[in-house]
Amino acid sequence: MESSEVFKLIESKYPDALKSIDLEGIEQSVTIDVNSIADVCNYLKTESELQFTSLMCLSGVDYEDKMEVVYHLHSLLHDHRVTLKVELSRDNPKLPSVSGVWKAANWHEREAYDMYGIVFDDHPDLRRILLPDDWEGFPLRKDYVVAEKYRGWTIRKIKEGFE
Amino acid sequence: MGIIENKFRDNVIITSADKFMNWARLSSLWPITFGIACCAIEMMATAASRYDQDRLGIIPRPSPRQADLMIVAGTVTFKMASRIKRLYEQMPEPKYVIAMGCCATSGGPYWQHGYHVMKGVDQVIPVDVYVPGCPPRPESLLEGFIKLQDKIRRESIATTQAA
């Protein structure tokens, strides 16, 4: 099934959830409302003609004026794929977790939290996954400033005239 | 060497004992078996049949308690640094460290933008030999072993171990 057909199915099932459809560019995608992302994902996974059983990737993106979470889904049975996006405010990036739909989302969401500070509500165990627990800040945010020291160790050693 | 340290000048007993002790130490360097990143692949190649580091008496020892050499083979992240320090502290004296590759030496490709990488493992543990390369070929690591053996050959039980 083509992405555009999947988008139509989502639109007919959840007319309020669909915010915009992007059919241009390399990757066709659909932007879903924050509050209904878990429902839409559950529908995409369980519907018999869709069966997106695999969450290939869950990524965070910082666009400086907004945050985004991108879901890449794949159906092993039907061999079709689809891209979902959720737009979030930069000040309070918060959205429902899909770890109840796909187990794989658990660690992906932890990584998105680790790098961007995106909070996934009702996630079973939302804490840092890659960085140390006592790390300050979210390094992949565009406004992240590298600290001078971590536990007394110098983080950046800048040589004179070395750029 | 505790009680006799810095109490004797070179004499026939000390130098003969030196020769024997140093020969024993440098002929059976046992590196603790651990690798952190891609350098570890080259380290494994050095240990395997083609380069055969065993001909220098160097056999990986999978316990810090019975190892006397640590090869820091890879990128030292801040999260890993405290673990490396602990492993080093668990090793009995005398102990030696080889910093293998640019990451362990200086941060390597992470020098400028690696917010999570320690710029040189010598911030946490003392290093005896630095092996440059990204990653160093097995020949380079073997050269590093030989350099370290030369260093051990010059030690004396009657003087404090040079850092």
Coordinates of N, CA and C in Angstrom, one line a residue, chain A residues 115 129-132 135 139 144 146 150-151 153-157 159 162-163, chain B residues 78-79 81-83 85 111-120 122-124:
Chain A
M115 N 18.7 12.9 24.6 CA 19.4 13.9 23.7 C 18.6 15.2 23.6
I129 N 19.7 7.1 28.8 CA 20.1 5.7 28.3 C 21.5 5.7 27.9
L130 N 22.1 6.8 27.3 CA 23.4 6.8 26.8 C 24.4 7.6 27.7
L131 N 23.9 8.8 28.1 CA 24.8 9.7 28.9 C 24.7 9.2 30.4
P132 N 25.7 9.6 31.2 CA 25.6 9.3 32.6 C 24.4 10.0 33.3
W135 N 24.4 13.7 34.1 CA 24.7 14.7 33.1 C 23.7 15.8 33.1
P139 N 22.2 17.3 25.0 CA 23.3 17.8 24.0 C 22.8 18.0 22.6
Y144 N 22.3 24.0 23.1 CA 23.1 23.3 24.1 C 24.5 24.0 24.1
V146 N 28.2 23.4 25.7 CA 29.1 22.4 26.3 C 29.7 23.0 27.6
Y150 N 33.2 18.1 33.7 CA 32.3 17.1 34.2 C 33.0 16.3 35.2
R151 N 32.5 16.2 36.4 CA 33.1 15.6 37.6 C 34.6 16.0 37.7
W153 N 36.7 16.8 35.4 CA 37.5 16.5 34.2 C 37.1 17.6 33.1
T154 N 38.2 18.1 32.4 CA 38.0 19.1 31.4 C 37.3 18.5 30.2
I155 N 36.2 19.1 29.8 CA 35.5 18.6 28.6 C 36.1 19.0 27.3
R156 N 36.4 20.4 27.2 CA 37.0 20.9 26.0 C 38.4 21.4 26.3
K157 N 39.3 21.0 25.5 CA 40.7 21.5 25.7 C 40.9 22.3 24.4
K159 N 43.2 24.7 22.2 CA 44.5 25.2 22.1 C 44.5 26.6 21.4
F162 N 43.8 27.1 17.5 CA 43.4 25.8 17.0 C 41.9 25.9 16.8
E163 N 41.4 26.0 15.6 CA 40.0 26.0 15.3 C 39.7 25.2 14.0
Chain B
F78 N 33.1 10.0 28.9 CA 33.1 10.4 30.3 C 32.4 9.3 31.2
K79 N 31.4 8.7 30.6 CA 30.7 7.6 31.3 C 31.7 6.4 31.5
A81 N 35.0 6.6 31.6 CA 36.3 7.0 32.3 C 36.3 6.5 33.7
S82 N 35.2 6.6 34.5 CA 35.2 6.2 35.8 C 35.3 4.6 35.9
R83 N 34.8 3.9 34.9 CA 34.9 2.5 34.9 C 36.4 2.1 34.6
K85 N 39.0 3.9 35.3 CA 39.7 4.2 36.6 C 39.6 3.0 37.6
W111 N 38.0 15.7 19.2 CA 38.7 16.8 19.9 C 37.8 18.1 20.0
Q112 N 37.2 18.5 18.9 CA 36.6 19.8 18.9 C 35.1 19.7 19.4
H113 N 34.3 18.7 18.9 CA 32.9 18.8 19.1 C 32.4 17.6 20.0
G114 N 33.3 16.8 20.4 CA 32.9 15.7 21.2 C 32.6 16.1 22.7
Y115 N 31.4 16.4 22.9 CA 31.0 16.9 24.3 C 31.1 15.8 25.3
H116 N 31.1 14.5 24.8 CA 31.0 13.4 25.7 C 32.3 12.6 25.8
V117 N 33.4 13.0 25.1 CA 34.6 12.3 25.0 C 35.7 12.9 25.8
M118 N 36.4 12.1 26.6 CA 37.5 12.6 27.4 C 38.7 12.9 26.5
K119 N 39.3 14.0 26.6 CA 40.4 14.4 25.7 C 41.7 13.8 26.2
G120 N 41.9 12.5 26.1 CA 43.1 11.9 26.5 C 42.8 11.1 27.8
D122 N 44.9 10.1 29.8 CA 45.8 10.5 30.8 C 45.2 11.4 31.9
Q123 N 44.0 11.9 31.6 CA 43.3 12.7 32.7 C 42.9 11.8 33.8
V124 N 42.7 10.5 33.6 CA 42.3 9.6 34.7 C 43.4 8.6 35.2

